XYZ file of C-alpha atoms in Angstrom:
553
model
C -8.626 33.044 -3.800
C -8.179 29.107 -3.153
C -4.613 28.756 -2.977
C -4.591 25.344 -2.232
C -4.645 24.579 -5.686
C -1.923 26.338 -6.985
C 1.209 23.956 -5.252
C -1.215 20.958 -6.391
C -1.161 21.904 -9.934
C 2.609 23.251 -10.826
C 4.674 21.443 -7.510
C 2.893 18.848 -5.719
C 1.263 16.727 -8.469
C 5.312 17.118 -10.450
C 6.514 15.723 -7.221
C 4.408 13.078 -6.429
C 4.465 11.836 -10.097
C 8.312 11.801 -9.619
C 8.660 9.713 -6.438
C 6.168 7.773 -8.403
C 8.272 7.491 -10.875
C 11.654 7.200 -9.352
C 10.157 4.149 -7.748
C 9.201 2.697 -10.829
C 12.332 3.037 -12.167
C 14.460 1.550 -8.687
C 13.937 -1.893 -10.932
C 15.661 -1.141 -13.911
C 18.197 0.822 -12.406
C 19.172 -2.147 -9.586
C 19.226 -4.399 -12.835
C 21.806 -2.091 -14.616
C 24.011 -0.620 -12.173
C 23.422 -0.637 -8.366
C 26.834 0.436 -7.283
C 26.271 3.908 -8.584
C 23.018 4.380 -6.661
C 23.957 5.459 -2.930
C 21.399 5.742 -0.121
C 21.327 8.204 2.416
C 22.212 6.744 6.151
C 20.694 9.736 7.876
C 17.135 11.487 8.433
C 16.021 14.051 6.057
C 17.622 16.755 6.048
C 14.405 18.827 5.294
C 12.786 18.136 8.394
C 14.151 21.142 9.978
C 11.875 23.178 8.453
C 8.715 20.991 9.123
C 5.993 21.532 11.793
C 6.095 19.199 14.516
C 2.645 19.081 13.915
C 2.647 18.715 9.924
C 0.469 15.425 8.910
C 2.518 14.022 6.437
C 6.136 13.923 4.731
C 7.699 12.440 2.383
C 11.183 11.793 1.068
C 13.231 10.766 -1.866
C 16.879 10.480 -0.415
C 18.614 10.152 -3.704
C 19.560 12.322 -6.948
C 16.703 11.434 -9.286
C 19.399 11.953 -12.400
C 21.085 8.702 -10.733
C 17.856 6.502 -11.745
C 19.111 7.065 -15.581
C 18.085 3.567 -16.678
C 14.824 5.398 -16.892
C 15.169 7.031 -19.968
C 15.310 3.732 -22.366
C 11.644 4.244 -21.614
C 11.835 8.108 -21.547
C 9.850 8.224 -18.879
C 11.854 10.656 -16.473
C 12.248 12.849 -19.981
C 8.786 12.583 -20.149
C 7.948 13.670 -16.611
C 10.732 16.359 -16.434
C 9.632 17.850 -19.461
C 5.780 18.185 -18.453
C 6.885 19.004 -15.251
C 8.285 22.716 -15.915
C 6.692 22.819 -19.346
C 4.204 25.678 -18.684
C 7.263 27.655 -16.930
C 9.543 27.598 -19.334
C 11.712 25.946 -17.511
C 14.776 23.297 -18.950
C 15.613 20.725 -16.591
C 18.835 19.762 -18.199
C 19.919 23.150 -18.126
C 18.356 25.192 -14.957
C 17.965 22.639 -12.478
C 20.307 19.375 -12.932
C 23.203 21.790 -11.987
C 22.409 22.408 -8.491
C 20.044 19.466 -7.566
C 21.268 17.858 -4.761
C 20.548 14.270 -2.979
C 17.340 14.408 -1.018
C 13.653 16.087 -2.484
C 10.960 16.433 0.258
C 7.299 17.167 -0.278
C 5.434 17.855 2.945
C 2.011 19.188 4.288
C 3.210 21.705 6.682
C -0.462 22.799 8.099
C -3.964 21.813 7.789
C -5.126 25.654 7.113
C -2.651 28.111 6.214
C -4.758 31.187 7.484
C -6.396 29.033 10.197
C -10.190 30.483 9.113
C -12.876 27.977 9.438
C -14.787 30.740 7.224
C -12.904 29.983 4.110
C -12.750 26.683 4.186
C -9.614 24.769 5.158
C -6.371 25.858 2.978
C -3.806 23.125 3.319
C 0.025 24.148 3.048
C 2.432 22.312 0.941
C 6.129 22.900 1.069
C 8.965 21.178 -1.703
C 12.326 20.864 -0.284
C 15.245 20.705 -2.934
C 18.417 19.984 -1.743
C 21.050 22.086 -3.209
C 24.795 21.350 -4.194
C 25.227 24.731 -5.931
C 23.450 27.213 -3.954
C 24.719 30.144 -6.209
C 23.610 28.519 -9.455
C 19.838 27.570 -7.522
C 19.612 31.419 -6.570
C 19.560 31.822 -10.354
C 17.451 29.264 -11.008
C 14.645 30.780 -8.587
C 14.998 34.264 -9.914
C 14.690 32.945 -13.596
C 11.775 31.113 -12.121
C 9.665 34.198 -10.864
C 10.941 36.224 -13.553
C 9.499 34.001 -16.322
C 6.417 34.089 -14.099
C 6.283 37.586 -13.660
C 6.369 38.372 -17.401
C 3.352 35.923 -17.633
C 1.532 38.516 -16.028
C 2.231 37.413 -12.532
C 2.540 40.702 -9.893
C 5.945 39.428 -8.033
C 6.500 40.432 -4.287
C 10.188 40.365 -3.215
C 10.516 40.707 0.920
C 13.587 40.211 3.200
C 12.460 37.374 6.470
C 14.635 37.168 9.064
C 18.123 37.381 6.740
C 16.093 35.217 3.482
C 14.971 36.554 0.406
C 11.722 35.541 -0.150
C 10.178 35.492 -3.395
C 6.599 35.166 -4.640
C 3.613 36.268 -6.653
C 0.342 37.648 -7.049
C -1.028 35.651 -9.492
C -4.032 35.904 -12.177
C -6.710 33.540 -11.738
C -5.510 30.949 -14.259
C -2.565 31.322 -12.619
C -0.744 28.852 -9.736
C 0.353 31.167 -6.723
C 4.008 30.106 -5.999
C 6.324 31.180 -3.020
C 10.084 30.387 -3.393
C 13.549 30.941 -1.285
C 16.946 29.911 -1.257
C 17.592 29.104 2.764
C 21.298 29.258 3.490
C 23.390 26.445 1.756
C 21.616 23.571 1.763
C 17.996 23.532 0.165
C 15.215 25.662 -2.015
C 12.416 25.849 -0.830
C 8.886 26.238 -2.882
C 5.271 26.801 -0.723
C 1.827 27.597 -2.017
C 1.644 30.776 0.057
C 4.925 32.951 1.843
C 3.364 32.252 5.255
C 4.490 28.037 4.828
C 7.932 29.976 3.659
C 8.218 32.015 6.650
C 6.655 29.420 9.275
C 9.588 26.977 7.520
C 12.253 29.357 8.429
C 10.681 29.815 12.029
C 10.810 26.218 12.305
C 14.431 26.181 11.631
C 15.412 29.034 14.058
C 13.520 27.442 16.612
C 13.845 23.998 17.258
C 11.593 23.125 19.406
C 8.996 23.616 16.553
C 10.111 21.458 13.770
C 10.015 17.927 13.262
C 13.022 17.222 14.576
C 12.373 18.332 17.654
C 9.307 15.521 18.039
C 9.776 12.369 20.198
C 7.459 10.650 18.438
C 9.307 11.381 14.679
C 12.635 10.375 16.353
C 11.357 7.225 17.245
C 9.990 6.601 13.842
C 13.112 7.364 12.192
C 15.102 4.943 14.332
C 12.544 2.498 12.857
C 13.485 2.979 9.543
C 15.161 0.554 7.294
C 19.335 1.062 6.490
C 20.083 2.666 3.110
C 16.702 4.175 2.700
C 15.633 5.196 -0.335
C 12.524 6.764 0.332
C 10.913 7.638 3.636
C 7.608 9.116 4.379
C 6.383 9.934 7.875
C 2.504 10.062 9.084
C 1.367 12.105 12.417
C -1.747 9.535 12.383
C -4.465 11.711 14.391
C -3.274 15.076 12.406
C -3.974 12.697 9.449
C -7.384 11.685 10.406
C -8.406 15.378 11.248
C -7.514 16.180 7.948
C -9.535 13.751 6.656
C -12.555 15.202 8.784
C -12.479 12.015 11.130
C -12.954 11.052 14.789
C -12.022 7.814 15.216
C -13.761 5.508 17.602
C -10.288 4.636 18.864
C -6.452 5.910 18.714
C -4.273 3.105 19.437
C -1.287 4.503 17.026
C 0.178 7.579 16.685
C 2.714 7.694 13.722
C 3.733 5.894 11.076
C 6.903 5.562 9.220
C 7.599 4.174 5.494
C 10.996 3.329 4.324
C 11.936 1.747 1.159
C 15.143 -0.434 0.162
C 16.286 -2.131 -2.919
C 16.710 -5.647 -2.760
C 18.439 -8.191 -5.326
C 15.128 -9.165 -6.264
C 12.721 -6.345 -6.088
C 11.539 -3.586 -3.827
C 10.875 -3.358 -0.472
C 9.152 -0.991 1.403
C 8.674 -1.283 5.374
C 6.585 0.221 8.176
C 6.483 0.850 11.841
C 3.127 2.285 13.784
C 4.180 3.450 17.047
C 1.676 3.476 20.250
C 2.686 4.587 23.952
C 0.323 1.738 24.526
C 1.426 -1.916 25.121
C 0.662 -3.901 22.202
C -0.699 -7.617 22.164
C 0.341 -9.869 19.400
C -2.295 -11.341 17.593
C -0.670 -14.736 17.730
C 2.285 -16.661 18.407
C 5.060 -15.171 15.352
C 6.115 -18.471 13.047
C 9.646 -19.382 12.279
C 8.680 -20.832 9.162
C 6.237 -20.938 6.838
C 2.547 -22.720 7.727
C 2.363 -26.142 6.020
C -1.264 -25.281 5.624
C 0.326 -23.647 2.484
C 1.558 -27.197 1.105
C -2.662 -28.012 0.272
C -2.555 -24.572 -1.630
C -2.072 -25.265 -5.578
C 0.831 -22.841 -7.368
C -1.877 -21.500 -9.935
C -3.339 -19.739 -6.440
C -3.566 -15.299 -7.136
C -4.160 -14.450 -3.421
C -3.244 -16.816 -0.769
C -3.167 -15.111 3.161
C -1.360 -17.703 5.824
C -0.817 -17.506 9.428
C -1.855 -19.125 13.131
C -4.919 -18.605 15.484
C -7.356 -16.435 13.988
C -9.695 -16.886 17.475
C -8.638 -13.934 18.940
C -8.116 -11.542 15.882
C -11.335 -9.432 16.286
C -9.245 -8.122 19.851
C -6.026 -7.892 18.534
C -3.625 -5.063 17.773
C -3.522 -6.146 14.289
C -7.270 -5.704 13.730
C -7.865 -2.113 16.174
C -4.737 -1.055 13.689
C -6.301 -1.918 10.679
C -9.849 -1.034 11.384
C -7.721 2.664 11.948
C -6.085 2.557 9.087
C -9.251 1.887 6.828
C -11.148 4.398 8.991
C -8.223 7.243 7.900
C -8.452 6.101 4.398
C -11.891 5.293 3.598
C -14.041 7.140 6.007
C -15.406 3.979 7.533
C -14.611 0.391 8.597
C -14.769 -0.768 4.596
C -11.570 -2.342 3.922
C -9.854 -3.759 0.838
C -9.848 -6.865 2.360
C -12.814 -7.499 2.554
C -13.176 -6.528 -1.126
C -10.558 -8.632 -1.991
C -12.138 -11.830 0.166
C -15.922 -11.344 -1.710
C -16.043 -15.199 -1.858
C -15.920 -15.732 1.464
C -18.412 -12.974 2.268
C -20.393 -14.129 -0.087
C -20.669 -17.917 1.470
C -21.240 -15.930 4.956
C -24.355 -13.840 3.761
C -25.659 -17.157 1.606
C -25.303 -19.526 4.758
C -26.762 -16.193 6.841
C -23.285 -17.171 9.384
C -21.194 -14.894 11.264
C -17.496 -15.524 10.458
C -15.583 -14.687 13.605
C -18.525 -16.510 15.430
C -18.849 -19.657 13.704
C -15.433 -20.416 11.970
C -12.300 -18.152 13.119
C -13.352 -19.251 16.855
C -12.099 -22.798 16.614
C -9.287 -22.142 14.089
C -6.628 -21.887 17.057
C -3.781 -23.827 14.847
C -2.148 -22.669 11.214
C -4.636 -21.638 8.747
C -4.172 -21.101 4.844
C -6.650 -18.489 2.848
C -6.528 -19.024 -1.030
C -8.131 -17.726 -4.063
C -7.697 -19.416 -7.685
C -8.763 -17.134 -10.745
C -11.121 -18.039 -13.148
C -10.577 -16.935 -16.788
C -14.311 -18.243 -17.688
C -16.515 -16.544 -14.316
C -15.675 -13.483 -12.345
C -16.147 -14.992 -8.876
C -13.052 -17.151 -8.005
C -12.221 -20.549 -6.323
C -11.916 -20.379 -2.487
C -9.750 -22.887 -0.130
C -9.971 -23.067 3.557
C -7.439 -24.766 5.453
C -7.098 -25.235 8.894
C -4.733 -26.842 10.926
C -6.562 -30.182 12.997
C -6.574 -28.803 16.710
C -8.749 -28.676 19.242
C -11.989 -27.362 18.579
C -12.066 -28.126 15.246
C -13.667 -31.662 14.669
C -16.765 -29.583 16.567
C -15.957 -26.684 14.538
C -16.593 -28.819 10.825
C -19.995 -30.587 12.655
C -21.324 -26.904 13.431
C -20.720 -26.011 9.940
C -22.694 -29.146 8.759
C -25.478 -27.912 10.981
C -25.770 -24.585 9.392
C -25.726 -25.942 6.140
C -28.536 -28.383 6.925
C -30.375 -26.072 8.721
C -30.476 -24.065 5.189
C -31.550 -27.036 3.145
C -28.284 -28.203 1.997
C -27.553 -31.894 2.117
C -24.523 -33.286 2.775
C -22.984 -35.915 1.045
C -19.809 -38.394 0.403
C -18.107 -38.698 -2.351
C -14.810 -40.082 -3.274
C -12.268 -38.108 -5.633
C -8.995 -40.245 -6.289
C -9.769 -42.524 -3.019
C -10.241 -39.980 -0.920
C -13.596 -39.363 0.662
C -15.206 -35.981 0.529
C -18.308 -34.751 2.483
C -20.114 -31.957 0.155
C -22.561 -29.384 0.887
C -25.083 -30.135 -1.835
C -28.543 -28.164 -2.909
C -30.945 -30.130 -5.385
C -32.296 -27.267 -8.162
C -34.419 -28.212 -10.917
C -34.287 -27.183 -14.456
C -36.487 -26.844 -17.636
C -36.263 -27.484 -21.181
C -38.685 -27.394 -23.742
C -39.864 -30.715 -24.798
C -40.133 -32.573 -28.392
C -43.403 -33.749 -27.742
C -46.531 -31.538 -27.750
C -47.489 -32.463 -23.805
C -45.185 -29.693 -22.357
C -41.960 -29.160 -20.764
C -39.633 -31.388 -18.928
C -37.808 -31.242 -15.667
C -34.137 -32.161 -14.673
C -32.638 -32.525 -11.304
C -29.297 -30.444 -10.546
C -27.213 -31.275 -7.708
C -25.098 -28.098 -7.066
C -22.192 -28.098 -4.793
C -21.967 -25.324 -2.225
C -19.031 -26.405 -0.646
C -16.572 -29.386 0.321
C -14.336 -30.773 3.168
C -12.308 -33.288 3.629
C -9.020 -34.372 5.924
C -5.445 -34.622 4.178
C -3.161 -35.340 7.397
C -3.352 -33.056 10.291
C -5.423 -30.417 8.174
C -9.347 -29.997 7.254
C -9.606 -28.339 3.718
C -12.491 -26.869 2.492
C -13.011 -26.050 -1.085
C -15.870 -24.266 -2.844
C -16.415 -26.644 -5.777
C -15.081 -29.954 -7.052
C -12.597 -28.799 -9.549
C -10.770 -26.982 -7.017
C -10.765 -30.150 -4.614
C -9.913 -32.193 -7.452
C -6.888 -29.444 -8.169
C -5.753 -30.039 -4.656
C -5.532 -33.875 -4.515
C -3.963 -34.539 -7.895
C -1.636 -31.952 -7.668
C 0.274 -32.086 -4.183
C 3.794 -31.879 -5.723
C 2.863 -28.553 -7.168
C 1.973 -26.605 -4.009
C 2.651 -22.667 -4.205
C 5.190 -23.579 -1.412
C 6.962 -25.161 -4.506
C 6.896 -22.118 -6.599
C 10.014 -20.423 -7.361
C 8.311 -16.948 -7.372
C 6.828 -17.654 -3.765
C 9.405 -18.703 -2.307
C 11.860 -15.514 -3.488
C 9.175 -13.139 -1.525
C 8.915 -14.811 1.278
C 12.713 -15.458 1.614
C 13.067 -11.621 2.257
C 10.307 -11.320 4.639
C 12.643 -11.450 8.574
C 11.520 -14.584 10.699
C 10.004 -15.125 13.204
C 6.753 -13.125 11.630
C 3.147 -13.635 11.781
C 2.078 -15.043 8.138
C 1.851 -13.892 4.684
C -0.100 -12.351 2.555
C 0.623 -12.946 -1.201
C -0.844 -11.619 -4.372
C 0.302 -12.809 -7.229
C -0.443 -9.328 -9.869
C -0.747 -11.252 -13.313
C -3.084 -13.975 -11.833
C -5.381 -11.414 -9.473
C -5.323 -8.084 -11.529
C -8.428 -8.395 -12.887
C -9.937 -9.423 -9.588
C -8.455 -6.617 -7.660
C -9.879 -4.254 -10.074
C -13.191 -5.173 -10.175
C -12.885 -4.698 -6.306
C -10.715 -1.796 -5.218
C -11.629 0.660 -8.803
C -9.578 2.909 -7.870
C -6.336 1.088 -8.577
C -6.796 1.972 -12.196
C -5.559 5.090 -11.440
C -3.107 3.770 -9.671
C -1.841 1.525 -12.499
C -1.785 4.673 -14.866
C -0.063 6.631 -12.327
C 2.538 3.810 -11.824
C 2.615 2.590 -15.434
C 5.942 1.249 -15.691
C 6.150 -0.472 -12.424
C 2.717 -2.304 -12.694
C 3.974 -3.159 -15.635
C 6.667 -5.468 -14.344
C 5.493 -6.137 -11.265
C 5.002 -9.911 -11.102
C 3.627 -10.259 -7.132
C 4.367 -9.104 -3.954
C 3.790 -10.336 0.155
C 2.862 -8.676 2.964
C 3.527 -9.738 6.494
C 4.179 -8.495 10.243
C 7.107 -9.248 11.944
C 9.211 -7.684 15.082
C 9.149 -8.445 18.901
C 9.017 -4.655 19.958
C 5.737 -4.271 22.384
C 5.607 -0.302 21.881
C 5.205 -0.970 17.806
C 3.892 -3.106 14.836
C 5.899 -3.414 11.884
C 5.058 -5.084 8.625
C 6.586 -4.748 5.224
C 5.604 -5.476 1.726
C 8.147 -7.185 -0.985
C 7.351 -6.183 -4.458
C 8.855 -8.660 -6.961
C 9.513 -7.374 -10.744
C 10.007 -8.988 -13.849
C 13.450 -9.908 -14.967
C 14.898 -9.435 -10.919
């Protein structure tokens, strides 16, 4: 029997779907009463009874009754109700009682049996914490003794001074493993043996979490007044995934997330034994590349030198990141950036090579949605430093080189050089002789110099959007400025989406966030943007954090 699936379908997917949730919900709660929602200060609790070498955990640190500003929408109701529908289980009734501040999910093993034969049998384990450990006794013998007159055969055993309680179950069954351990937590597990290795754990130190040098220094790296944590062994991670990866510059991760006046925010740390390199010198402010970057902009990416980024830290950690995720070096960014791909297979140039080599100043990356085509409106700017004058005249080569012409033009007195293609065109003629031809000029790109920056556009209307409108920069926008006021300085750039303006673009690139967006309904429904950037001085670790900003916050 696969038991893998049984903690998926009855515990793990209920869990999940309530951090998921309880996330969601962090908005409308902070809007309605923030005093009453208190964050733990300390580590989970429910680490004790994790494997040093589990790949993943996760942790919501606060009673998910607290988040009641939730049920205006009913979606907790909703959630708790499908949640223990099948076991007959009332929430209100059999579990509110007891259930205490802190709910853990974690992977505990890669194969519970540890038999290639049978294929590999992850372990999950669900950590409740407990403020009535007499009422939560009850709660898991009503539990297995619903199940057991389901037709479930129920095996009761004594392990090392804890009852442990679970069942044989039918086929259409879920197999389900439960405990009370001493005064503090229930435990649930797809199979006893994740019970029993969990109380081992605890009885031994050495072999739980706890015990690991590299989780302690993750959880130092967390943010104050946590809401949520999750922690990530990264090469336990990409051997459950089936992966080698060409290199292992980071070994753990750690995810913490914080309410903040005006949204969420959720922070991580990689940690490496290696010394790290920054990718560039961190900014105390934000680039003024941004100020030639209109407000209607959906993705705009800022930052300085971008000639060494193929060898930094940044990069090795992303292109291992993507690797764990996707199975390869596809990233969403370069989804996200299919413009600018696109311009580099058309002109048949090499990015890195012929562009990101000379951009050694501040640099702005934008993209404008289009209501009327699918592909958007790129800008390019770069900050006027050395390298670049010889930079723009390479450029011009390659686009002679494939045919283009290049032009000047003048668009509210300012002159414009434009990459320019001549196409021709036919249309039936009135008279009886034949068709007629047309000459198109079509622009394939544009540049000009505003200052101490070279912009690059690709089409008129966007240049046209840049010079007539330079009092309405997204610098200027309220909605910007918010995020990036809660990103710490000195850091190394932004990223910023802005969800109304990109969500069709994103996707069309990345499908799977549809089922992301259903997952998260009520969140992506208020989320309005939200920035990503890197930031801290430590040599040892990269952190970064992401600022979610919600309607009506």
């Amino acid at each position: 029997m696969n038991r893998q699936r049984s903690f998926i379908g009855f515990i793990v997917a209920g869990a999940i779907a309530l951090l998921v949730i309880a996330i969601a919900g962090f908005y409308w709660f902070f809007a309605k009463s923030p005093g009453n929602l208190i964050a733990s200060t300390s580590q989970p609790g429910a680490a004790i009874f994790v494997s040093k070498l589990s790949p993943a955990m996760v942790s919501l640190l606060a009673n998910p009754d607290r988040l009641q500003a939730l049920e205006r929408e009913e979606e907790l109701s909703k959630l708790k109700t499908s949640l223990f529908a099948k076991s007959g289980i009332d929430y209100k009734q059999d579990i509110q009682p007891w259930l205490g501040n802190e709910i853990t999910l974690a992977i505990t093993t890669l194969d519970i049996d540890r038999d290639p034969e049978n294929g590999q049998q992850p372990g999950y384990l669900l950590a409740l914490a407990t403020k009535q450990p007499e009422k939560s006794r009850e709660f898991v013998e009503l539990l297995f003794s619903k199940r057991a007159l389901a037709g479930a055969n129920l095996a009761v055993e004594q392990y090392k001074g804890v009852k442990l309680i679970s069942d044989n179950s039918q086929p259409e069954q879920d197999l389900l493993a439960g405990a009370v351990v001493g005064e503090g937590f229930v435990l649930f597990a797809n199979d006893p043996k994740v019970l029993r290795d969990a109380i081992n754990n605890v009885q031994a130190p050495d072999l739980n979490l706890t015990s690991s040098p590299e989780y302690q220094k993750a959880i130092k790296e967390r943010l104050k007044s946590s809401l949520a944590v999750a922690f990530l062994n990264l090469p336990i991670v990409a051997k459950w995934q089936g992966l080698e990866l060409p290199e292992q510059l980071y070994n753990s991760q750690i995810i913490s997330l914080v309410l903040n006046p005006k949204g969420l925010m959720t922070e991580t740390t990689f940690l490496t034994s290696s010394e790290i390199v920054s990718p560039s010198t961190p900014l105390s402010k934000p680039v003024g590349a941004l100020q030639y970057v209109p407000a209607s902009a959906g993705l705009a990416i800022s930052g300085s030198n971008l000639s060494n980024l193929g060898d930094s830290d940044l990069t090795k950690l992303w292109k291992q990141a993507t690797a764990s995720l996707y199975g390869s070096g596809e990233d969403v960014v370069s989804r996200l950036a299919k413009p600018l791909a696109d311009v580099q297979k058309g002109w048949g140039i090499n990015l890195p090579k012929d562009i990101f080599s000379w951009v050694q100043g501040e640099y702005a990356i934008a993209l404008l949605p289009d209501q009327e085509q699918t592909t958007p409106h790129w800008i390019f700017v770069v900050e006027k430093s050395e390298g670049v004058e010889q930079g723009v005249a390479r450029l011009d080569a390659i686009a002679s080189s494939n045919g283009l012409s290049i032009n000047t033009l003048t668009i509210d007195q300012q002159k414009i050089s434009a990459w320019t293609e001549l196409t021709t065109a036919t249309k039936k003629s009135d008279v009886k002789e034949g068709a007629s031809f047309s000459i198109e000029t079509k622009v394939q790109g544009l540049h000009t110099t505003l200052g101490n920056y070279e912009i690059f556009t690709s089409d008129l209307e966007t240049m046209d959007e840049i010079l007539t409108t330079k009092d309405n920069s997204i610098i200027d926008n309220p909605n910007f400025k918010d995020s990036i006021a809660t990103i710490p300085l000195p850091n190394q750039g932004y990223i910023y989406l802005d969800w109304r303006k990109s969500q069709n673009l994103l996707e069309r690139q990345v499908p799977i966030l549809k089922l992301v967006e259903v997952l998260g309904k009520p969140f992506f429904n208020n989320l309005r943007s939200l920035t990503v950037s890197s930031y801290g001085t430590d040599t040892r670790s990269l952190k970064g954090g992401v600022f979610f900003k919600l309607h009506n916050s």
